[in-house]
């Protein structure tokens, strides 16, 4: 048993489309515990800081601009193997390659506007969770 925490984000494309509720329903049906959630409209500096590991990638500027287009909804999820289980629920980065039944297959528009984010390792989660939430904003139970 490895109980983990992961940072999930409903990205601006999915919030704008009005599918945040459907994504949260999938999270709840998969038995994650939502420890925290809020709407945030990131500044360019905040988006660039969040995606700092991608700063050398050719799509960095475009990705950061996309993430500032409108509000997104960061959340902290907890559960057994939460990091991998949330990534399985999200599906592949490119919706054209995502398995059926995954969030990205059903709600993503493109490889960039792909509906959701999930930490890819415990190290990423330890950077990403406090990027959005202080310990006082988490509701463990
Ligand atoms: P993830 O872990 O599945 O989110 O994928 P990555 O860590 O590789 O990339 C981070 C985010 O950058 C993705 O979720 C996409 O929003 C975006 N992205 C990834 N690959 C591309 C690409 O080839 N082009 C563009 N424009 N955006 C990309």
PDB file of C-alpha atoms and ligand atoms in Angstrom:
ATOM      1  CA  UNK A   1       0.000   0.000   0.000  1.00  0.00           C
ATOM      2  CA  UNK A   2       1.423   3.356  -1.040  1.00  0.00           C
ATOM      3  CA  UNK A   3      -0.872   6.254  -0.296  1.00  0.00           C
ATOM      4  CA  UNK A   4       0.262   9.200  -2.408  1.00  0.00           C
ATOM      5  CA  UNK A   5      -0.760  12.769  -3.135  1.00  0.00           C
ATOM      6  CA  UNK A   6      -0.712  14.226  -6.629  1.00  0.00           C
ATOM      7  CA  UNK A   7      -1.461  17.591  -8.203  1.00  0.00           C
ATOM      8  CA  UNK A   8      -4.269  17.458 -10.765  1.00  0.00           C
ATOM      9  CA  UNK A   9      -5.267  20.478 -12.856  1.00  0.00           C
ATOM     10  CA  UNK A  10      -8.398  20.879 -14.929  1.00  0.00           C
ATOM     11  CA  UNK A  11      -6.755  23.041 -17.609  1.00  0.00           C
ATOM     12  CA  UNK A  12      -8.261  26.268 -19.027  1.00  0.00           C
ATOM     13  CA  UNK A  13      -9.673  24.538 -22.140  1.00  0.00           C
ATOM     14  CA  UNK A  14     -11.723  22.115 -20.029  1.00  0.00           C
ATOM     15  CA  UNK A  15     -12.919  24.808 -17.595  1.00  0.00           C
ATOM     16  CA  UNK A  16     -13.979  26.962 -20.595  1.00  0.00           C
ATOM     17  CA  UNK A  17     -15.820  24.022 -22.189  1.00  0.00           C
ATOM     18  CA  UNK A  18     -17.773  23.443 -18.980  1.00  0.00           C
ATOM     19  CA  UNK A  19     -16.536  19.904 -18.351  1.00  0.00           C
ATOM     20  CA  UNK A  20     -14.807  20.495 -14.997  1.00  0.00           C
ATOM     21  CA  UNK A  21     -17.779  18.890 -13.244  1.00  0.00           C
ATOM     22  CA  UNK A  22     -17.626  15.775 -15.416  1.00  0.00           C
ATOM     23  CA  UNK A  23     -13.893  15.465 -14.742  1.00  0.00           C
ATOM     24  CA  UNK A  24     -14.452  15.811 -10.986  1.00  0.00           C
ATOM     25  CA  UNK A  25     -17.148  13.114 -11.195  1.00  0.00           C
ATOM     26  CA  UNK A  26     -14.599  10.748 -12.764  1.00  0.00           C
ATOM     27  CA  UNK A  27     -12.129  11.585  -9.998  1.00  0.00           C
ATOM     28  CA  UNK A  28     -14.719  10.803  -7.319  1.00  0.00           C
ATOM     29  CA  UNK A  29     -15.868   7.585  -9.044  1.00  0.00           C
ATOM     30  CA  UNK A  30     -12.227   6.436  -9.099  1.00  0.00           C
ATOM     31  CA  UNK A  31     -12.162   6.793  -5.298  1.00  0.00           C
ATOM     32  CA  UNK A  32      -9.613   9.580  -5.019  1.00  0.00           C
ATOM     33  CA  UNK A  33      -9.977  11.831  -1.994  1.00  0.00           C
ATOM     34  CA  UNK A  34      -9.961  15.509  -3.046  1.00  0.00           C
ATOM     35  CA  UNK A  35      -7.908  17.268  -0.360  1.00  0.00           C
ATOM     36  CA  UNK A  36      -8.079  20.739  -1.944  1.00  0.00           C
ATOM     37  CA  UNK A  37      -9.458  22.497  -5.038  1.00  0.00           C
ATOM     38  CA  UNK A  38      -9.745  26.060  -6.314  1.00  0.00           C
ATOM     39  CA  UNK A  39     -10.033  28.178  -9.457  1.00  0.00           C
ATOM     40  CA  UNK A  40      -6.892  30.110 -10.401  1.00  0.00           C
ATOM     41  CA  UNK A  41      -6.243  32.399 -13.368  1.00  0.00           C
ATOM     42  CA  UNK A  42      -2.466  32.166 -13.657  1.00  0.00           C
ATOM     43  CA  UNK A  43      -0.245  35.020 -14.757  1.00  0.00           C
ATOM     44  CA  UNK A  44       2.384  34.305 -17.397  1.00  0.00           C
ATOM     45  CA  UNK A  45       5.091  34.360 -14.717  1.00  0.00           C
ATOM     46  CA  UNK A  46       3.161  31.826 -12.619  1.00  0.00           C
ATOM     47  CA  UNK A  47       2.666  29.497 -15.606  1.00  0.00           C
ATOM     48  CA  UNK A  48       6.332  29.788 -16.586  1.00  0.00           C
ATOM     49  CA  UNK A  49       7.354  28.922 -13.035  1.00  0.00           C
ATOM     50  CA  UNK A  50       5.020  25.946 -12.866  1.00  0.00           C
ATOM     51  CA  UNK A  51       6.355  24.485 -16.136  1.00  0.00           C
ATOM     52  CA  UNK A  52       9.988  25.437 -15.493  1.00  0.00           C
ATOM     53  CA  UNK A  53      11.129  21.822 -16.179  1.00  0.00           C
ATOM     54  CA  UNK A  54       9.912  22.279 -19.763  1.00  0.00           C
ATOM     55  CA  UNK A  55      11.799  25.547 -20.360  1.00  0.00           C
ATOM     56  CA  UNK A  56      14.003  24.041 -23.074  1.00  0.00           C
ATOM     57  CA  UNK A  57      11.103  22.393 -24.946  1.00  0.00           C
ATOM     58  CA  UNK A  58      10.013  24.032 -28.239  1.00  0.00           C
ATOM     59  CA  UNK A  59       6.391  24.321 -27.019  1.00  0.00           C
ATOM     60  CA  UNK A  60       7.225  26.056 -23.691  1.00  0.00           C
ATOM     61  CA  UNK A  61       6.070  29.582 -24.678  1.00  0.00           C
ATOM     62  CA  UNK A  62       2.917  28.306 -26.338  1.00  0.00           C
ATOM     63  CA  UNK A  63       2.076  26.018 -23.391  1.00  0.00           C
ATOM     64  CA  UNK A  64       2.527  28.851 -20.880  1.00  0.00           C
ATOM     65  CA  UNK A  65       0.346  31.193 -22.969  1.00  0.00           C
ATOM     66  CA  UNK A  66      -2.357  28.499 -23.179  1.00  0.00           C
ATOM     67  CA  UNK A  67      -2.308  27.971 -19.409  1.00  0.00           C
ATOM     68  CA  UNK A  68      -2.993  31.710 -18.880  1.00  0.00           C
ATOM     69  CA  UNK A  69      -5.944  31.913 -21.310  1.00  0.00           C
ATOM     70  CA  UNK A  70      -8.472  31.556 -18.522  1.00  0.00           C
ATOM     71  CA  UNK A  71      -8.960  30.036 -15.094  1.00  0.00           C
ATOM     72  CA  UNK A  72      -7.808  26.519 -14.384  1.00  0.00           C
ATOM     73  CA  UNK A  73      -8.721  24.309 -11.449  1.00  0.00           C
ATOM     74  CA  UNK A  74      -5.809  22.830  -9.493  1.00  0.00           C
ATOM     75  CA  UNK A  75      -6.643  20.038  -7.052  1.00  0.00           C
ATOM     76  CA  UNK A  76      -4.773  17.812  -4.652  1.00  0.00           C
ATOM     77  CA  UNK A  77      -5.807  14.160  -4.934  1.00  0.00           C
ATOM     78  CA  UNK A  78      -4.917  11.473  -2.427  1.00  0.00           C
ATOM     79  CA  UNK A  79      -5.176   7.711  -2.694  1.00  0.00           C
ATOM     80  CA  UNK A  80      -3.451   4.406  -3.286  1.00  0.00           C
ATOM     81  CA  UNK A  81      -0.818   4.902  -6.044  1.00  0.00           C
ATOM     82  CA  UNK A  82      -2.512   8.235  -6.778  1.00  0.00           C
ATOM     83  CA  UNK A  83       0.215   9.525  -9.128  1.00  0.00           C
ATOM     84  CA  UNK A  84       0.019   6.643 -11.619  1.00  0.00           C
ATOM     85  CA  UNK A  85      -3.730   6.061 -11.190  1.00  0.00           C
ATOM     86  CA  UNK A  86      -4.510   9.710 -12.015  1.00  0.00           C
ATOM     87  CA  UNK A  87      -2.226   9.576 -15.072  1.00  0.00           C
ATOM     88  CA  UNK A  88      -4.001   6.391 -16.203  1.00  0.00           C
ATOM     89  CA  UNK A  89      -7.364   8.160 -15.875  1.00  0.00           C
ATOM     90  CA  UNK A  90      -5.992  11.188 -17.821  1.00  0.00           C
ATOM     91  CA  UNK A  91      -4.682   9.154 -20.773  1.00  0.00           C
ATOM     92  CA  UNK A  92      -1.794   9.891 -23.157  1.00  0.00           C
ATOM     93  CA  UNK A  93      -0.573  13.478 -23.640  1.00  0.00           C
ATOM     94  CA  UNK A  94      -1.747  13.452 -27.273  1.00  0.00           C
ATOM     95  CA  UNK A  95      -5.512  12.826 -27.323  1.00  0.00           C
ATOM     96  CA  UNK A  96      -5.119  11.115 -30.708  1.00  0.00           C
ATOM     97  CA  UNK A  97      -3.099   8.442 -28.897  1.00  0.00           C
ATOM     98  CA  UNK A  98      -5.171   8.326 -25.694  1.00  0.00           C
ATOM     99  CA  UNK A  99      -7.071   5.134 -24.855  1.00  0.00           C
ATOM    100  CA  UNK A 100     -10.841   5.168 -25.009  1.00  0.00           C
ATOM    101  CA  UNK A 101     -12.531   6.020 -21.751  1.00  0.00           C
ATOM    102  CA  UNK A 102      -9.715   8.354 -20.661  1.00  0.00           C
ATOM    103  CA  UNK A 103     -10.318  12.020 -19.878  1.00  0.00           C
ATOM    104  CA  UNK A 104      -8.033  13.269 -22.640  1.00  0.00           C
ATOM    105  CA  UNK A 105      -9.673  10.991 -25.232  1.00  0.00           C
ATOM    106  CA  UNK A 106     -13.081  12.373 -24.275  1.00  0.00           C
ATOM    107  CA  UNK A 107     -12.345  16.052 -23.544  1.00  0.00           C
ATOM    108  CA  UNK A 108      -8.973  17.158 -25.015  1.00  0.00           C
ATOM    109  CA  UNK A 109      -8.811  19.326 -28.125  1.00  0.00           C
ATOM    110  CA  UNK A 110      -5.110  18.951 -29.041  1.00  0.00           C
ATOM    111  CA  UNK A 111      -1.757  17.767 -27.687  1.00  0.00           C
ATOM    112  CA  UNK A 112      -1.480  21.182 -25.966  1.00  0.00           C
ATOM    113  CA  UNK A 113      -5.090  21.868 -24.944  1.00  0.00           C
ATOM    114  CA  UNK A 114      -5.392  18.442 -23.405  1.00  0.00           C
ATOM    115  CA  UNK A 115      -7.849  19.087 -20.564  1.00  0.00           C
ATOM    116  CA  UNK A 116      -5.862  17.918 -17.542  1.00  0.00           C
ATOM    117  CA  UNK A 117      -2.482  17.852 -15.835  1.00  0.00           C
ATOM    118  CA  UNK A 118      -1.070  15.293 -13.400  1.00  0.00           C
ATOM    119  CA  UNK A 119       2.223  15.110 -11.519  1.00  0.00           C
ATOM    120  CA  UNK A 120       4.501  12.521 -13.140  1.00  0.00           C
ATOM    121  CA  UNK A 121       6.502  11.460 -10.053  1.00  0.00           C
ATOM    122  CA  UNK A 122       6.623  11.922  -6.265  1.00  0.00           C
ATOM    123  CA  UNK A 123       9.352  14.556  -6.825  1.00  0.00           C
ATOM    124  CA  UNK A 124       7.104  16.518  -9.213  1.00  0.00           C
ATOM    125  CA  UNK A 125       4.172  16.260  -6.790  1.00  0.00           C
ATOM    126  CA  UNK A 126       6.373  17.670  -3.985  1.00  0.00           C
ATOM    127  CA  UNK A 127       7.107  20.722  -6.141  1.00  0.00           C
ATOM    128  CA  UNK A 128       3.656  21.124  -7.703  1.00  0.00           C
ATOM    129  CA  UNK A 129       1.342  20.742  -4.670  1.00  0.00           C
ATOM    130  CA  UNK A 130       2.886  23.610  -2.655  1.00  0.00           C
ATOM    131  CA  UNK A 131       3.072  25.689  -5.861  1.00  0.00           C
ATOM    132  CA  UNK A 132      -0.710  26.082  -5.546  1.00  0.00           C
ATOM    133  CA  UNK A 133      -1.659  25.130  -1.974  1.00  0.00           C
ATOM    134  CA  UNK A 134      -0.349  25.883   1.489  1.00  0.00           C
ATOM    135  CA  UNK A 135      -0.610  23.103   4.077  1.00  0.00           C
ATOM    136  CA  UNK A 136      -3.532  24.990   5.688  1.00  0.00           C
ATOM    137  CA  UNK A 137      -5.563  24.610   2.480  1.00  0.00           C
ATOM    138  CA  UNK A 138      -5.411  20.786   2.516  1.00  0.00           C
ATOM    139  CA  UNK A 139      -8.252  18.913   4.211  1.00  0.00           C
ATOM    140  CA  UNK A 140      -6.946  15.450   5.126  1.00  0.00           C
ATOM    141  CA  UNK A 141      -9.485  12.828   6.281  1.00  0.00           C
TER     142      UNK A 141
HETATM  143  P1  LIG B   1       1.989  15.269 -19.654  1.00  0.00           P
HETATM  144  O1  LIG B   1       2.819  14.814 -18.480  1.00  0.00           O
HETATM  145  O2  LIG B   1       1.195  14.149 -20.288  1.00  0.00           O
HETATM  146  O3  LIG B   1       1.102  16.464 -19.320  1.00  0.00           O
HETATM  147  O4  LIG B   1       2.987  15.747 -20.823  1.00  0.00           O
HETATM  148  P2  LIG B   1       4.387  16.550 -20.820  1.00  0.00           P
HETATM  149  O5  LIG B   1       4.942  16.676 -19.426  1.00  0.00           O
HETATM  150  O6  LIG B   1       5.256  15.923 -21.865  1.00  0.00           O
HETATM  151  O7  LIG B   1       3.996  17.999 -21.372  1.00  0.00           O
HETATM  152  C1  LIG B   1       3.393  18.957 -20.537  1.00  0.00           C
HETATM  153  C2  LIG B   1       2.274  19.625 -21.315  1.00  0.00           C
HETATM  154  O8  LIG B   1       2.840  20.327 -22.430  1.00  0.00           O
HETATM  155  C3  LIG B   1       1.253  18.684 -21.954  1.00  0.00           C
HETATM  156  O9  LIG B   1       0.239  18.239 -21.073  1.00  0.00           O
HETATM  157  C4  LIG B   1       0.693  19.542 -23.068  1.00  0.00           C
HETATM  158  O10 LIG B   1      -0.258  20.506 -22.568  1.00  0.00           O
HETATM  159  C5  LIG B   1       1.934  20.278 -23.532  1.00  0.00           C
HETATM  160  N1  LIG B   1       2.611  19.578 -24.645  1.00  0.00           N
HETATM  161  C6  LIG B   1       3.267  18.382 -24.604  1.00  0.00           C
HETATM  162  N2  LIG B   1       3.774  18.050 -25.795  1.00  0.00           N
HETATM  163  C7  LIG B   1       3.454  19.094 -26.628  1.00  0.00           C
HETATM  164  C8  LIG B   1       3.727  19.351 -28.010  1.00  0.00           C
HETATM  165  O11 LIG B   1       4.358  18.565 -28.716  1.00  0.00           O
HETATM  166  N3  LIG B   1       3.240  20.538 -28.505  1.00  0.00           N
HETATM  167  C9  LIG B   1       2.539  21.433 -27.748  1.00  0.00           C
HETATM  168  N4  LIG B   1       2.099  22.568 -28.308  1.00  0.00           N
HETATM  169  N5  LIG B   1       2.272  21.210 -26.431  1.00  0.00           N
HETATM  170  C10 LIG B   1       2.723  20.054 -25.888  1.00  0.00           C
END
